Coordinates of C-alpha atoms in Angstrom, one line a residue:
X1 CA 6.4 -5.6 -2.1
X2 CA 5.7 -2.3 -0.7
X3 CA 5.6 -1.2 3.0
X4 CA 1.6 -0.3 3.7
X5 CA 2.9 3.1 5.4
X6 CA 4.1 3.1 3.8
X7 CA 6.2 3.6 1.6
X8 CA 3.9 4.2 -0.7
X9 CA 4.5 3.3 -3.9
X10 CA 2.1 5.4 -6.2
X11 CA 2.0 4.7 -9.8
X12 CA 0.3 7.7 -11.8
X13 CA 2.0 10.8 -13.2
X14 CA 0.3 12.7 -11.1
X15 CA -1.9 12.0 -7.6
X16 CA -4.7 14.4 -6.4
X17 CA -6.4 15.1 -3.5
X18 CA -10.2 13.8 -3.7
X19 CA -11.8 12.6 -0.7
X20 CA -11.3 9.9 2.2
X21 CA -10.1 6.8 0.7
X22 CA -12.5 3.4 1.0
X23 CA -11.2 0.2 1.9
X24 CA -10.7 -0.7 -1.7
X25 CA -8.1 2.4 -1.7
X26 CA -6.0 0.9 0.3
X27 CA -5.6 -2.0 -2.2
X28 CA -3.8 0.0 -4.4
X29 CA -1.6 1.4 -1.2
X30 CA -0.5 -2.4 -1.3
X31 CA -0.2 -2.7 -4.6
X32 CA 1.2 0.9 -5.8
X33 CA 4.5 0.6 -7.4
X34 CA 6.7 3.8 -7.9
X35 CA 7.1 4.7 -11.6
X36 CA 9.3 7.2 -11.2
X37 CA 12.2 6.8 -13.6
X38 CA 13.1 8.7 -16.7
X39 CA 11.0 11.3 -15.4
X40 CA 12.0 15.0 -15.2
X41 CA 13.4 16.0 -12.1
X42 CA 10.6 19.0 -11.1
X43 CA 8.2 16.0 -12.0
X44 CA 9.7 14.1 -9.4
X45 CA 9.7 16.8 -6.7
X46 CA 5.8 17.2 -7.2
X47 CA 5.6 13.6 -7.1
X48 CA 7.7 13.8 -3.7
X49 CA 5.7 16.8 -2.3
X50 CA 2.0 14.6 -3.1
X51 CA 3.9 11.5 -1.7
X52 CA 4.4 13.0 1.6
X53 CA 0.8 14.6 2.0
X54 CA -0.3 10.9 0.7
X55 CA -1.1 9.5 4.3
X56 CA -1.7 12.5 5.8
X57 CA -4.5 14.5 4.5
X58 CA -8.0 12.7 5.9
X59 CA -6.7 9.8 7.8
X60 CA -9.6 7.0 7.7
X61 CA -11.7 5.6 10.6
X62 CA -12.2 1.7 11.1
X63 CA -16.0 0.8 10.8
X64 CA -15.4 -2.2 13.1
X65 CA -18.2 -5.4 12.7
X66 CA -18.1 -9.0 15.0
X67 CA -14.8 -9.7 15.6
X68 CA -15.6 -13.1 14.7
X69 CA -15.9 -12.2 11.0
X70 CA -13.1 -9.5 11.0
X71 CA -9.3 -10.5 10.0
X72 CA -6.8 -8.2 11.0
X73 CA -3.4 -7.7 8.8
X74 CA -0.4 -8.5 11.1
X75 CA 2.4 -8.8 9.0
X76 CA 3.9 -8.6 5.8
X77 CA 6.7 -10.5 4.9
X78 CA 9.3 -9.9 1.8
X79 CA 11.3 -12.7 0.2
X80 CA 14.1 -12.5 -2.3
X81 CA 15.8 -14.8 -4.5
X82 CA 18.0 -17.4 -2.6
X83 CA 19.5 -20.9 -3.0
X84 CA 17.9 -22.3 -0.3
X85 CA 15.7 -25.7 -1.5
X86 CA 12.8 -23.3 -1.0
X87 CA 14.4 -20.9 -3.7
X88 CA 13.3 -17.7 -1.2
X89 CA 15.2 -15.9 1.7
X90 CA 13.4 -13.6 4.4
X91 CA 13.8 -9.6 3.2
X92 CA 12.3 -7.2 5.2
X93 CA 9.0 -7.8 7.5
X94 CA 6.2 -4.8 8.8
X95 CA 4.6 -5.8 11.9
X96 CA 1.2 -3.9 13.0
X97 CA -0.5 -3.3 16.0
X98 CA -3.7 -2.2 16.8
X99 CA -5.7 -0.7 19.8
X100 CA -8.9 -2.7 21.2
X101 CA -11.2 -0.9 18.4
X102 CA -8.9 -1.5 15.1
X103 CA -7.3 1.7 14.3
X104 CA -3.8 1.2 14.2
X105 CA -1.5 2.6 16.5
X106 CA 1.9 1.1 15.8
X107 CA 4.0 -0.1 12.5
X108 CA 7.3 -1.8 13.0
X109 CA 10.0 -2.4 10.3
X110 CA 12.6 -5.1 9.9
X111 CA 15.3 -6.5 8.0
X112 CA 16.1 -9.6 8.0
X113 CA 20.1 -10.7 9.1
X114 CA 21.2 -13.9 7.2
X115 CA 23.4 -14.6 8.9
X116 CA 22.5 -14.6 12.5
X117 CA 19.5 -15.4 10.9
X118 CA 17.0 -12.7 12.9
X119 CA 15.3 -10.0 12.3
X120 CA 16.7 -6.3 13.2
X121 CA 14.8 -3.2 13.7
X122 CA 15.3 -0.6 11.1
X123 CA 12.1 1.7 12.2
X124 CA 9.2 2.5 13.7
X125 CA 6.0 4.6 13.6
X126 CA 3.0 5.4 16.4
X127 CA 0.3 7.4 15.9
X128 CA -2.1 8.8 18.3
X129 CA -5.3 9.9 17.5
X130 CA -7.9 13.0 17.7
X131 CA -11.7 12.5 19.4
X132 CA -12.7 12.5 15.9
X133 CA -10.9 9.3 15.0
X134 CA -7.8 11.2 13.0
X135 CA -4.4 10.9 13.4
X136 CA -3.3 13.8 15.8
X137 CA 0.5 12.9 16.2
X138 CA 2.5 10.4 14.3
X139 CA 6.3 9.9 15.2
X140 CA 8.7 7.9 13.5
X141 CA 11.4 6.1 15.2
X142 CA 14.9 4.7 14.2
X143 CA 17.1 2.0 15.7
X144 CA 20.7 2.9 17.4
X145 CA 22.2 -0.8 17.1
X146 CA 24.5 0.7 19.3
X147 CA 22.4 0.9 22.1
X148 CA 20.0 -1.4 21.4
X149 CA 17.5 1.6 21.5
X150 CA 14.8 3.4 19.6
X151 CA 15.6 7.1 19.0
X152 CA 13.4 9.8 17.8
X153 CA 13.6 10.8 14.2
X154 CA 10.5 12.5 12.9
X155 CA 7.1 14.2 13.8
X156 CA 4.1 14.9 12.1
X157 CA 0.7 17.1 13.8
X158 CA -2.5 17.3 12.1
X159 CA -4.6 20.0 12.0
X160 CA -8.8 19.2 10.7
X161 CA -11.9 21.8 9.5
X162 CA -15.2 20.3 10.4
X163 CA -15.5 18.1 7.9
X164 CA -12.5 16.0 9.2
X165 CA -9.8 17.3 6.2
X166 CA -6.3 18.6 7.0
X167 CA -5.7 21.7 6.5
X168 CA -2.3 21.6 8.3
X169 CA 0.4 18.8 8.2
X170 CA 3.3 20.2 10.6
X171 CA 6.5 18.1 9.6
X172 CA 9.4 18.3 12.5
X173 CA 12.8 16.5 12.2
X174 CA 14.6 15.4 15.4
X175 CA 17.5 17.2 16.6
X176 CA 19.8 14.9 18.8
X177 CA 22.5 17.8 19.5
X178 CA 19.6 20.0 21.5
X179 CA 17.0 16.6 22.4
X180 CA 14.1 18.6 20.5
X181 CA 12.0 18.6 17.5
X182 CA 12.8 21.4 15.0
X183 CA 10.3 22.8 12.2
X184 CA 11.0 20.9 8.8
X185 CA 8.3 21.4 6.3
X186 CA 4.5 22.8 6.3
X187 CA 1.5 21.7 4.3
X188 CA -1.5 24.0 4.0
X189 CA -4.9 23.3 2.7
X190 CA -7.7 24.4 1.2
X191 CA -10.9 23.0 -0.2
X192 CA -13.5 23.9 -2.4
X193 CA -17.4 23.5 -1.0
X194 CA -17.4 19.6 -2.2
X195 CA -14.3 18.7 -0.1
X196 CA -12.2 18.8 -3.5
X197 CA -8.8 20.4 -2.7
X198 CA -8.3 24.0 -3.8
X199 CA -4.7 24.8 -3.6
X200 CA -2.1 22.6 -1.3
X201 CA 0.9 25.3 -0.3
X202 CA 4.1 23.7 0.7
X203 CA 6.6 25.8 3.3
X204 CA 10.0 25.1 4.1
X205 CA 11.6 26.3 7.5
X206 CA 14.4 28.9 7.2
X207 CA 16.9 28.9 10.3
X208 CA 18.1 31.8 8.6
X209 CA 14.8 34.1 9.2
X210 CA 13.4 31.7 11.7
X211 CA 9.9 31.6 10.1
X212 CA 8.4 29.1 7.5
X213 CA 9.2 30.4 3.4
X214 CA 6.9 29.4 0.8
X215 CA 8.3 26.6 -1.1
X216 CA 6.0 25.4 -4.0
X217 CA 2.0 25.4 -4.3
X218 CA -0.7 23.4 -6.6
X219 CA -3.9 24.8 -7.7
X220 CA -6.7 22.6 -8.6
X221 CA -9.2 23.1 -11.4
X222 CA -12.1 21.1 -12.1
X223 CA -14.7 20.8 -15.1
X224 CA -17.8 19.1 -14.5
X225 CA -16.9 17.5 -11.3
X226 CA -13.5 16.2 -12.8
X227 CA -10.2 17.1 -11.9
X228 CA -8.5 18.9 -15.0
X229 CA -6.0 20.7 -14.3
X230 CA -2.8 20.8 -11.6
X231 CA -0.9 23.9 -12.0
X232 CA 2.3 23.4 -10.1
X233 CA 4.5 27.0 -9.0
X234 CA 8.0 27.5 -7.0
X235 CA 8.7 30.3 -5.0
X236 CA 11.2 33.0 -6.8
X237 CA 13.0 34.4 -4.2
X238 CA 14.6 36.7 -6.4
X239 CA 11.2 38.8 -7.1
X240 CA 9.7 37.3 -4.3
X241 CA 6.7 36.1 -6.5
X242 CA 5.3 32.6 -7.6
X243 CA 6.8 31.0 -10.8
X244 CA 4.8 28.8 -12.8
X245 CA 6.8 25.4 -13.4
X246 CA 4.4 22.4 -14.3
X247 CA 1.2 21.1 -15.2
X248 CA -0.6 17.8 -15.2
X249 CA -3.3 17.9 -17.7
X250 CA -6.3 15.1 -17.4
X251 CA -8.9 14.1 -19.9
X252 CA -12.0 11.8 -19.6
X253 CA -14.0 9.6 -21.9
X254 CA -18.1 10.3 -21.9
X255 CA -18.5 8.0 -19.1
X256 CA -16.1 9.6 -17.0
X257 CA -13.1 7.4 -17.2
X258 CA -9.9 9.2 -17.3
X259 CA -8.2 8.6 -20.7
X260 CA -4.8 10.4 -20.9
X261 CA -2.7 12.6 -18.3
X262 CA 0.0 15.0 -19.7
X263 CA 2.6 16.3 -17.8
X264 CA 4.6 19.4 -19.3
X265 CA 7.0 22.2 -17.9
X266 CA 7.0 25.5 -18.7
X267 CA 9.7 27.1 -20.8
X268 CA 8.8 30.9 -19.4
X269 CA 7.1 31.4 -22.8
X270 CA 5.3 28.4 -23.6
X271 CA 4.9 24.7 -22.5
X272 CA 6.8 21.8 -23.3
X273 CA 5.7 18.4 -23.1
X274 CA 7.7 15.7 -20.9
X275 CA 5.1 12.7 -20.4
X276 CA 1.6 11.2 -21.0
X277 CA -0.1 8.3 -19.9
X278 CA -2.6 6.2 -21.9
X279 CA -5.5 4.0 -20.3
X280 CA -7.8 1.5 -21.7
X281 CA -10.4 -0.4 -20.1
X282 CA -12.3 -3.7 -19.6
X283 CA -15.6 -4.7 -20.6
X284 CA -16.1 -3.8 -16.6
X285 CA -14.5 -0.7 -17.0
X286 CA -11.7 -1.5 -15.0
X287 CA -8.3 -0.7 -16.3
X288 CA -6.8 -3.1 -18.6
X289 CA -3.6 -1.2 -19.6
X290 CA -1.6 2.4 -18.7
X291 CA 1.2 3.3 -21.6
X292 CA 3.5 5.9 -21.3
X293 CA 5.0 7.9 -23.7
X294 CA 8.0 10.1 -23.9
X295 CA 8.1 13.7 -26.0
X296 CA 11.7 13.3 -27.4
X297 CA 11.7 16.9 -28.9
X298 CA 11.2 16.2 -32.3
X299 CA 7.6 17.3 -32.2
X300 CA 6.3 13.2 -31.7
X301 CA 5.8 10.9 -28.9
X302 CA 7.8 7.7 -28.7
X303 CA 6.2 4.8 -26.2
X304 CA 8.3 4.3 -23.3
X305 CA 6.8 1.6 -20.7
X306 CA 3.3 -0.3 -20.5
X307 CA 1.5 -1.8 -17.6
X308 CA -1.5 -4.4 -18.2
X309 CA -3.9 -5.4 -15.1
X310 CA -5.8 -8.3 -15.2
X311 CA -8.7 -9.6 -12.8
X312 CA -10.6 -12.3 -11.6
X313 CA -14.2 -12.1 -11.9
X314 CA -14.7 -10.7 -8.3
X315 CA -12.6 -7.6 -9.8
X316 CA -9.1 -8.4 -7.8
X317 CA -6.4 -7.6 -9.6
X318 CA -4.8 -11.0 -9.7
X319 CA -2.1 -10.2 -12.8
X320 CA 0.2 -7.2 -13.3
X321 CA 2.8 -7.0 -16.1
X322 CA 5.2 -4.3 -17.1
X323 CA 6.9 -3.9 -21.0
X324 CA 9.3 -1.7 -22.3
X325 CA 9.3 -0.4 -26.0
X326 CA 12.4 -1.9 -27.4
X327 CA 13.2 -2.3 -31.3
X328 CA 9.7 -1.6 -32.0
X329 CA 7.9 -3.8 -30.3
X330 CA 7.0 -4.3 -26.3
X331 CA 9.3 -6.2 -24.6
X332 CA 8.4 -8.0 -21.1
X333 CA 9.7 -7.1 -18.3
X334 CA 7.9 -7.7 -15.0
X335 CA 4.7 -9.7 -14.4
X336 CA 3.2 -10.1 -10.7
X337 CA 0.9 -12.9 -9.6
X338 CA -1.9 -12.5 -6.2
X339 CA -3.7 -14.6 -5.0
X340 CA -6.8 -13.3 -2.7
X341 CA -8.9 -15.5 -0.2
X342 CA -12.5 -14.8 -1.7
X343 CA -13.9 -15.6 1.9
X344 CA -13.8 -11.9 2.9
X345 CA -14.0 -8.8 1.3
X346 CA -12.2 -5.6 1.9
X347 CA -15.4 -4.7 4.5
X348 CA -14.1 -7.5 6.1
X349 CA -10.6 -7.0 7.0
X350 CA -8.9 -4.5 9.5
X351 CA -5.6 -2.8 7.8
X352 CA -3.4 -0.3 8.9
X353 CA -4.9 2.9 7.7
X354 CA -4.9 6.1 8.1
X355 CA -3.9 7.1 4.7
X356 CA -5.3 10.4 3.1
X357 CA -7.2 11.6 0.4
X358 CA -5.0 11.0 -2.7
X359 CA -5.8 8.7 -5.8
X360 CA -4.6 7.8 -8.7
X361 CA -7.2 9.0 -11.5
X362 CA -8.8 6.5 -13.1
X363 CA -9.1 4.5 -9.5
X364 CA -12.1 5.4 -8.6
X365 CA -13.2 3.6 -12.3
X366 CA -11.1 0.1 -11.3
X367 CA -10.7 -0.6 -7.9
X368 CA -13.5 0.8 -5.9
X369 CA -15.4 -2.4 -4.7
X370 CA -15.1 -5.9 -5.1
X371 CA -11.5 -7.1 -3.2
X372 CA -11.2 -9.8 -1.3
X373 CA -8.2 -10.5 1.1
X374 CA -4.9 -10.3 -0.2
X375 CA -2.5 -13.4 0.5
X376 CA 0.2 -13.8 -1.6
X377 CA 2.4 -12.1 -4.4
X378 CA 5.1 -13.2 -6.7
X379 CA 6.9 -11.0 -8.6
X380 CA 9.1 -12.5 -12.1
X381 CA 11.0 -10.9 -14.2
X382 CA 11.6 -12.1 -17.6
X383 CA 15.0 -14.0 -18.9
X384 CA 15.6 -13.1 -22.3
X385 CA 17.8 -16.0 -22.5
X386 CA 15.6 -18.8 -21.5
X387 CA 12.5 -17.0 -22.4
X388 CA 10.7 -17.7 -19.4
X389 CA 10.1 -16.1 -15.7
X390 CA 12.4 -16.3 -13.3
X391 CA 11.4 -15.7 -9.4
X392 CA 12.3 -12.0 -8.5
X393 CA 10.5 -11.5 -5.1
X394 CA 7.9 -12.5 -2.9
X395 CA 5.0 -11.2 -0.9
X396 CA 3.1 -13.0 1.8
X397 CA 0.5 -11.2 4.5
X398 CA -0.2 -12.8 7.4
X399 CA -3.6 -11.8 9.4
X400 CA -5.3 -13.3 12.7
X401 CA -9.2 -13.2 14.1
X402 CA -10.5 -9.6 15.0
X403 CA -9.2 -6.4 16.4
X404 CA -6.5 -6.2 19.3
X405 CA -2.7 -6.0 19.4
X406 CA -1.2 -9.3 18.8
X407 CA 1.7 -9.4 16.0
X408 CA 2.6 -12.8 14.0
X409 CA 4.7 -13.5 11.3
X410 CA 4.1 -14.9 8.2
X411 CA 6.3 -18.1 7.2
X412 CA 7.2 -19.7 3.9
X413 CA 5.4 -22.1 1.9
X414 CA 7.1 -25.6 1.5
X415 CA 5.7 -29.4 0.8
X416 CA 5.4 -30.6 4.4
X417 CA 2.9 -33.4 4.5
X418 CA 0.5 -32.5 7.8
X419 CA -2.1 -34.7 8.0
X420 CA -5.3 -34.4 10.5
X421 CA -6.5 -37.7 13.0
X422 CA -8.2 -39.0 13.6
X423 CA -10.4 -38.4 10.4
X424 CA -13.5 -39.0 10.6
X425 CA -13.3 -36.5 14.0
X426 CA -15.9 -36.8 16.4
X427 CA -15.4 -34.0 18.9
X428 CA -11.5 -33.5 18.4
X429 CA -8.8 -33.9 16.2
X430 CA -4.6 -33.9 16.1
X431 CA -2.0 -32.5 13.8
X432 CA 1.2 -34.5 12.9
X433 CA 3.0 -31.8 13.6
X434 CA 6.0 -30.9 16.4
X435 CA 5.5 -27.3 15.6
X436 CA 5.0 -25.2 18.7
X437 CA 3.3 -22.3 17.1
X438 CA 0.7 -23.1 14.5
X439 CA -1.9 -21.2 13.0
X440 CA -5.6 -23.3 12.4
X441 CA -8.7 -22.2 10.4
X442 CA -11.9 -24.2 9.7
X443 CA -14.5 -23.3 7.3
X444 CA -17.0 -25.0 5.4
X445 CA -17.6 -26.0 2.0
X446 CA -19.4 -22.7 1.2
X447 CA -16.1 -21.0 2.4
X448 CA -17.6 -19.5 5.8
X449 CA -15.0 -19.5 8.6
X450 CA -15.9 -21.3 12.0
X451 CA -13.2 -21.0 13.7
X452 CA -9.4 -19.6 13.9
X453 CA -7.1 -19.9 16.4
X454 CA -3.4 -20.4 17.2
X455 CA -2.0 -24.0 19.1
X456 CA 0.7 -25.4 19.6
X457 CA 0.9 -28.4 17.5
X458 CA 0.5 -30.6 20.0
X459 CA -2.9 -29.4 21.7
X460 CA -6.3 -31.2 20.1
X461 CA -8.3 -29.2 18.2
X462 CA -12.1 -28.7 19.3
X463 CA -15.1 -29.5 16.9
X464 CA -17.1 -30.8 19.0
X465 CA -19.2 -27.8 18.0
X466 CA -19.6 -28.5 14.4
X467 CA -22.6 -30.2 13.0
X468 CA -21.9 -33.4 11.1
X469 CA -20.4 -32.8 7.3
X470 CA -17.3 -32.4 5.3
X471 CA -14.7 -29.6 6.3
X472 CA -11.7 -27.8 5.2
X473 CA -8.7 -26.9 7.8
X474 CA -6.0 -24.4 6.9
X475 CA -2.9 -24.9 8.5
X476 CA -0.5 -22.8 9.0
X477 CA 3.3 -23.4 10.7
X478 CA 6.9 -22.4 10.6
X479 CA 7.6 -24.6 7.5
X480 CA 4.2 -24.9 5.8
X481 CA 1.0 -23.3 4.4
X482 CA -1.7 -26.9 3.8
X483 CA -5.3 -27.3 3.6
X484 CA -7.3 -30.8 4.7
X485 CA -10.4 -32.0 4.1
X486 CA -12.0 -33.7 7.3
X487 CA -15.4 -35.5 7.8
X488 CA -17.2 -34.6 11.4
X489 CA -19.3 -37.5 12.6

């Protein structure tokens, strides 16, 4: 899917600065997919600028609870398509560690070599933090394969007002001629009295007159409380004066649910429109679908693409499909299947954060409360010819008990038959299993975990602890995912 830094992977036309995320933000970090095609191409270079400013503008702090009933996201895993028996081949994996508190200090990035069969470095980020719990520094790193070493590659520094908001993201590149970072880009900020952004000015560094050069700014407008209006301008440095270039336009039903966005760019004269989005809703007024539409000049919009979100009744966003408007009619394209472990909510889990301020609109309508643990996605795409789904990619997170810095990887699924004995268990129990790393969590029938923990597959497994009853183990090793039932006597 969708590197947590990440990457990010943000769906909506437009993305504005609002306050500190929640952990139910970060959801749709996971899940944000990049709609950026078709789209004009000062569209895009807004949608670039707000990308970059994305994790950066009011990193969040980890409220940590009992590490006992914590579960901290070490892993992500990527498969693709093979023709392998398990129909899936390794991708990409992000690793990340975390200090003794939670906040993540370290993301690492790999690909995965098929044939030596390994994984290779392709990045990696660190980030240090401020007294106040923000990022201070983050640098990026890149692998040299050629020395078999990490080298420098880019630097961000964070500047805060009181209130713990950026109001200066310093952007340096690495220069490997002179061994020093050199200015890149500059973000300023400013804020209204409510911690809504007033205007976000983006600077570009000019060798030439060795000083930063205004680049292009955003002003913000609100009515009642609601973000209305983003006025995007580029810097004429012909008349050395601000140029007005796009807008993104947002309207609201009576209960405050954004209803359409419109994107347009100015002519000089007059405005032209390029794109609008279209929401609906669920009876829980969570978004049910997002449709885009195309002007195409001839004074009429003509649907483009369409995005439907399903949930479960905890409010996870279990199904995601995506349709194109062909012949007349929407035709599938994408659908996306997760599956969440309703044992813990978001409160519950310890991710790598430290992303900013932006949303998408209507999130804070649809996601805000409600997740559970992520596990698993699949991503299908549709066959035209068969008419059914055929496997495109998949997603697996791995996660282990509490804060602190250890770093596992997520295996895949297959039909190994592990079996628990002996069963009935009176103070300790075996797995059939040869595995020398496995993953092992018990929890009762009410779903509460009691204990996780990682064993070789050899060692005995404890329960002397547990009171007599029916229990469920989750096992996890290099070739399988199972859960058994076992009776404690």
């Amino acid at each position: 899917m969708k590197r947590i830094l990440l990457a990010l992977l943000f769906t909506l036309a437009a993305l504005f600065v609002y306050g500190q995320i929640n952990d139910s933000g970060i959801l749709s970090l996971l899940k944000a997919r990049q709609q950026l095609k078709g789209l004009d191409k000062q569209e895009l270079q807004l949608k670039q600028d707000l990308k970059l400013l994305e994790k950066s503008v009011s990193p969040q702090s980890q409220t940590l609870r009992d590490a006992t009933t914590k579960q901290k996201l070490d892993s992500v895993v990527l498969f693709g398509v093979s023709s392998d028996p398990s129909g899936w081949e390794k991708t990409s994996k992000d690793e990340y560690i975390y200090d003794s508190e939670g906040k993540w200090i370290t993301g690492i990035y790999y690909n995965w070599n098929n044939a030596t069969k390994v994984w290779v470095n392709e990045s990696k980020d660190e980030y240090k933090y401020k007294a106040n719990g923000k990022w201070d520094v983050a640098i990026s790193y890149k692998w040299i394969s050629a020395t078999s070493n990490w080298e420098n590659d880019a630097k961000q520094a964070f500047t805060y007002n009181a209130g713990g908001y950026a109001t200066q993201i310093l952007f340096y590149d690495w220069n490997n001629d002179i061994k020093e970072w050199v200015n890149d880009t500059k973000f300023d900020l400013t804020y209204n009295t409510d911690n809504t952004v007033k205007q976000f000015l983006v600077s570009s560094w000019s060798t030439t007159a060795n000083d930063w050069e205004n680049s292009m700014k955003y002003d913000y407008t609100y009515t009642n409380d609601k973000l209305t209006l983003v006025l995007a301008s580029m810097w004429d440095t012909d008349t050395s004066d601000w140029t007005t270039a796009m807008k993104y336009e947002y309207e609201y039903d009576s209960g405050g649910k954004i209803t359409r966005t419109t994107y347009s760019v100015s002519t000089g004269t007059s405005w032209m429109a390029m794109t609008k989005y279209e929401y609906t809703y669920d009876t829980n007024n969570r978004i049910a679908t997002e449709t885009r539409s195309d002007w195409n000049i001839v004074t009429q919009w003509t649907y483009a693409e369409m995005y439907e979100y399903k949930y479960d009744a905890n409010g996870n966003n279990t199904e995601y499909y995506t349709y194109k408007w062909e012949n007349g009619q929407w035709a599938k394209q994408t659908k996306e299947l997760t599956t969440f472990d309703l044992n813990y909510t978001y409160a519950d889990l310890i991710l790598p954060s430290g992303y900013s301020v932006f949303f998408s609109p209507y999130t804070l309508a649809t996601v805000s409360g409600g997740m559970n643990k992520p596990l698993q996605d699949i991503e299908y795409a549709w066959n035209t010819g068969t008419t059914n789904w055929d496997n495109k990619s998949k997603t697996i997170y791995y996660y282990s008990a509490g804060p602190g810095t250890g770093v596992v990887e997520q295996k895949a699924d297959d039909a190994s038959a592990i079996t628990i004995y002996p069963n009935p268990v009176a103070n300790a129990f075996n797995l059939n299993t040869t595995e020398s790393n496995v993953q092992i969590s018990i929890f009762d029938l009410s779903g509460s975990l009691l204990l996780s923990k990682q064993i070789s597959g050899s060692d005995p497994v404890d329960v002397s602890f547990l009171s007599e009853g029916i229990y469920m183990a989750k096992i996890v090793t290099e070739k399988a995912t199972v859960t058994r039932k076992f009776v404690k006597r």
